[in-house]
mmCIF file of C-alpha atoms in Angstrom:
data_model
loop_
_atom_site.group_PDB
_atom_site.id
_atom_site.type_symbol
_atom_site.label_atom_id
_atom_site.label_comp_id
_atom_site.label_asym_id
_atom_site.label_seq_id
_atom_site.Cartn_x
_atom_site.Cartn_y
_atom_site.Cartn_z
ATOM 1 C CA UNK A 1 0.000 0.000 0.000
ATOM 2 C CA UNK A 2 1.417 3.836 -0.758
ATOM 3 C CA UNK A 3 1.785 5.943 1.764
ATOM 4 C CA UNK A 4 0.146 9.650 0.995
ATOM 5 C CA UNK A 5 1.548 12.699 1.867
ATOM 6 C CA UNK A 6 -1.254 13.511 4.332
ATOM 7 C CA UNK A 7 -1.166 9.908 5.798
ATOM 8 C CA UNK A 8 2.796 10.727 6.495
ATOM 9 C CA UNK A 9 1.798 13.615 7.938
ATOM 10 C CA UNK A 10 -0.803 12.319 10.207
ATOM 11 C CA UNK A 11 1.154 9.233 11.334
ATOM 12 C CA UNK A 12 4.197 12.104 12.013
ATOM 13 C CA UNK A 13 1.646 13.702 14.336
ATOM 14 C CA UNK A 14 0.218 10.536 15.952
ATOM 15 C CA UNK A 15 3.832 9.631 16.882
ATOM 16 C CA UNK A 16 5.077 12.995 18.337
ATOM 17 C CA UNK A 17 1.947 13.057 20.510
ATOM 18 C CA UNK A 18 2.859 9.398 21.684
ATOM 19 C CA UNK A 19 5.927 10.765 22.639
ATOM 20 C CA UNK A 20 4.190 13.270 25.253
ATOM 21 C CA UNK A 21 4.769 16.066 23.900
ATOM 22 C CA UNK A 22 1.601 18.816 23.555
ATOM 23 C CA UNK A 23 0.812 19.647 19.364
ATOM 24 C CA UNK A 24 1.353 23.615 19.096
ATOM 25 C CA UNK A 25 -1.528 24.781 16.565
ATOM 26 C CA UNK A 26 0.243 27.212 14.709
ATOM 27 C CA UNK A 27 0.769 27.139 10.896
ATOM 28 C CA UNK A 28 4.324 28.920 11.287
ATOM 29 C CA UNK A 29 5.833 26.655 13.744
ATOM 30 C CA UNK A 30 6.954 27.574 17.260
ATOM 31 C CA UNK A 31 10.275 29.144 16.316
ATOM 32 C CA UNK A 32 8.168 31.660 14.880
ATOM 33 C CA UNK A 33 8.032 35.106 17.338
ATOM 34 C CA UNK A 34 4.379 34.687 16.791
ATOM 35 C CA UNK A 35 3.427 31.847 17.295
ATOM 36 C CA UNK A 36 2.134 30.445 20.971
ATOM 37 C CA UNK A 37 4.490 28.495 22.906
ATOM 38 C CA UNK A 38 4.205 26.080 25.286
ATOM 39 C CA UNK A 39 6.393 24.001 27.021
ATOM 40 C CA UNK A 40 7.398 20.639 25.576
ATOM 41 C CA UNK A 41 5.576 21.304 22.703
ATOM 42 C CA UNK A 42 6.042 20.490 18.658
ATOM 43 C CA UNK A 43 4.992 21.741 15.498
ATOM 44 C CA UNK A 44 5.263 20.016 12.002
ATOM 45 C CA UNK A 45 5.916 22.134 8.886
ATOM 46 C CA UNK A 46 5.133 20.711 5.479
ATOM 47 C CA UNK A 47 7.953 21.601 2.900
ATOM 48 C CA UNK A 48 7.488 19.480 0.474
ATOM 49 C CA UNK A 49 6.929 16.471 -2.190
ATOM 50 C CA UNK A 50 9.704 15.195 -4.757
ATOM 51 C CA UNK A 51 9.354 12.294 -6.841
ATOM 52 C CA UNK A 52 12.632 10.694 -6.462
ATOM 53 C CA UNK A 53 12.192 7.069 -8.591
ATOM 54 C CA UNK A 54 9.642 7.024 -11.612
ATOM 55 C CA UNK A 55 8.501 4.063 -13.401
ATOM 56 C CA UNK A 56 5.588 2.938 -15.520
ATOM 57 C CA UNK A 57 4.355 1.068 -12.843
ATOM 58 C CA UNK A 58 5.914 2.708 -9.415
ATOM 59 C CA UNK A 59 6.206 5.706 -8.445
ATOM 60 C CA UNK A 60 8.983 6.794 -5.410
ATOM 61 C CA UNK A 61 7.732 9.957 -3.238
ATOM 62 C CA UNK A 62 9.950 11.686 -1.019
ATOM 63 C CA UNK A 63 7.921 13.718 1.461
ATOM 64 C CA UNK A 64 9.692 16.329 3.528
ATOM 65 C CA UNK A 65 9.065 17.771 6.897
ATOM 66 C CA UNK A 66 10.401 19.936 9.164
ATOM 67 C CA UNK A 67 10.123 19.203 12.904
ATOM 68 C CA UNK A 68 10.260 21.577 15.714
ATOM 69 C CA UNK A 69 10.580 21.126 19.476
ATOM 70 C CA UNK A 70 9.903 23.787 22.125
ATOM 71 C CA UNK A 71 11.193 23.750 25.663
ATOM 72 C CA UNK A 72 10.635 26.344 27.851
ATOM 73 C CA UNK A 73 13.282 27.561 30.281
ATOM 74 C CA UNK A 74 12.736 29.683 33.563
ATOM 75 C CA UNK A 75 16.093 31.080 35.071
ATOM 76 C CA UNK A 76 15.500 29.241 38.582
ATOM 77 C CA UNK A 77 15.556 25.808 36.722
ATOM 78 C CA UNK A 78 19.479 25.558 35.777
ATOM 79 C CA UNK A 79 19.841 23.240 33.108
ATOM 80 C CA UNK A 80 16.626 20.977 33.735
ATOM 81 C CA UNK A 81 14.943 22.361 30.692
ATOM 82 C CA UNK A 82 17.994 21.784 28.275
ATOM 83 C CA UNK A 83 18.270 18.195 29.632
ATOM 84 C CA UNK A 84 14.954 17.790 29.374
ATOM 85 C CA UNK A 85 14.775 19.035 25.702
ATOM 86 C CA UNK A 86 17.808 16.914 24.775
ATOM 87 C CA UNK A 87 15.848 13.605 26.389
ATOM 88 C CA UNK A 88 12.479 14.629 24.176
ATOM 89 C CA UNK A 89 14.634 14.554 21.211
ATOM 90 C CA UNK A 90 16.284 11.471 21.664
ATOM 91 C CA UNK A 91 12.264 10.370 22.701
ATOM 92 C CA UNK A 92 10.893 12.076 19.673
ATOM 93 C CA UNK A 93 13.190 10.147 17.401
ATOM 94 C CA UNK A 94 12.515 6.899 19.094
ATOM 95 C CA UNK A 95 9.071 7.273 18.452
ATOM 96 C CA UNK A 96 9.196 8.224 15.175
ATOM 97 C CA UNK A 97 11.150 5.264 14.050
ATOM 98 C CA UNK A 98 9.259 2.553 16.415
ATOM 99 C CA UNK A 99 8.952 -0.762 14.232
ATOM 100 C CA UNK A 100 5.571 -1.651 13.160
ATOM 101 C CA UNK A 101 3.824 1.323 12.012
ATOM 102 C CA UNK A 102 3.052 3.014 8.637
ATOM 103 C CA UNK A 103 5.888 5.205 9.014
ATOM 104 C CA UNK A 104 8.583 2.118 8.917
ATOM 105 C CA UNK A 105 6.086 -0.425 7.157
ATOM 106 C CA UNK A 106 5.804 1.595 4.605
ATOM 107 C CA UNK A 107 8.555 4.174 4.171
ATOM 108 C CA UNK A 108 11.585 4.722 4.790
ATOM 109 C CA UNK A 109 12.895 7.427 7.362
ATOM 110 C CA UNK A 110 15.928 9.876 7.159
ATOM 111 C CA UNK A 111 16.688 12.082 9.839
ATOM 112 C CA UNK A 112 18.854 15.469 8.969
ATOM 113 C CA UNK A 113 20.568 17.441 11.328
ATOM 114 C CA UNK A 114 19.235 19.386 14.218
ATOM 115 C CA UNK A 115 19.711 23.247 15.108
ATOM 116 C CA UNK A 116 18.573 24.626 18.153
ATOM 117 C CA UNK A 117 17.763 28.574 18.990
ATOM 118 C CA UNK A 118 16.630 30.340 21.599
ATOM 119 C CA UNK A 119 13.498 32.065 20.857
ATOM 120 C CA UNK A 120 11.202 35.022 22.713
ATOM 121 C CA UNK A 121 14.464 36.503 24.315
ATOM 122 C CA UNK A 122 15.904 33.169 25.620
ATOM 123 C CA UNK A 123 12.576 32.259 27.326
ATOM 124 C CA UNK A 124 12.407 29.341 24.925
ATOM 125 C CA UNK A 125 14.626 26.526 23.276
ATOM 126 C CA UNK A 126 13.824 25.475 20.182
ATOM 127 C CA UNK A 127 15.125 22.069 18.550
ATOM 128 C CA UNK A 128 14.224 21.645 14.305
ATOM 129 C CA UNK A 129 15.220 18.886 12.220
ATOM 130 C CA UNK A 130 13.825 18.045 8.759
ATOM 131 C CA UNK A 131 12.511 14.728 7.844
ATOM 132 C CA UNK A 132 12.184 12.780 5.233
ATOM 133 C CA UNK A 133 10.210 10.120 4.929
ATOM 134 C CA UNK A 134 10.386 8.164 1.496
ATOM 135 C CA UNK A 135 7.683 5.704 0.203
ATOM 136 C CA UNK A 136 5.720 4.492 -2.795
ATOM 137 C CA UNK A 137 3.481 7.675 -4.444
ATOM 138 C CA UNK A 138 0.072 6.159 -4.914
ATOM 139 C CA UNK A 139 -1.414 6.230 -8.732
ATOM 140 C CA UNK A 140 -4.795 5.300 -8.453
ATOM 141 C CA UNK A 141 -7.279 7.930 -8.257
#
């Protein structure tokens, strides 16, 4: 079965918020100055869909996303909130690449590097990676 862009999307979601971590509704992400924070919180960011392998019968998709991690830190907590965002990441991509579900059944995950910022005048640390996840691009309509 192909995995669609949405269903990689959804099954990205499903497996952050099995991780613990609270889904930040903002389209801009939470390294945005706009956006609302909260602590321990993600955001996926669509950026976009490449073909990678065509074929009369088979089509490859590679479906990209960009992950963000917020982690608020309070001045009378020393480094407990940059511990505890470096645990959620090593969580996060646990969870994401867990055996058994549509993400690793069908597709195939790469991880790219990760940057972190401090956001809202060092009241927040942000983690972002991008993702990719590869799989077959469904041709039936």
């Amino acid at each position: 079965m192909a995995l669609t862009f949405d269903d990689a999307l959804t099954a990205l979601i499903a497996r952050l918020n099995a991780a613990g971590l609270n889904q930040a509704r903002s389209p801009v992400g939470v390294k945005n100055e706009s956006a609302p924070r909260i602590d321990r919180s993600f955001s996926v960011l669509p950026l976009g869909v490449g073909l990678t392998q065509r074929g009369r019968e088979r089509h490859r998709a590679a479906y990209r996303f960009r992950v963000e991690l917020c982690h608020a830190l309070r001045p009378s907590d020393g480094l407990e909130a940059p511990d505890q965002a470096l645990k959620d990441w090593a969580l996060t991509h646990k969870n994401i690449a867990v055996a058994a579900t549509s993400l690793t059944t069908e597709g195939a995950i790469d991880f790219g590097p990760t940057s972190y910022s401090y956001t809202g005048g060092g009241a927040f640390l942000v983690a972002s990676f991008d993702l990719t996840i590869s799989a077959d691009f469904p041709l039936g309509l």
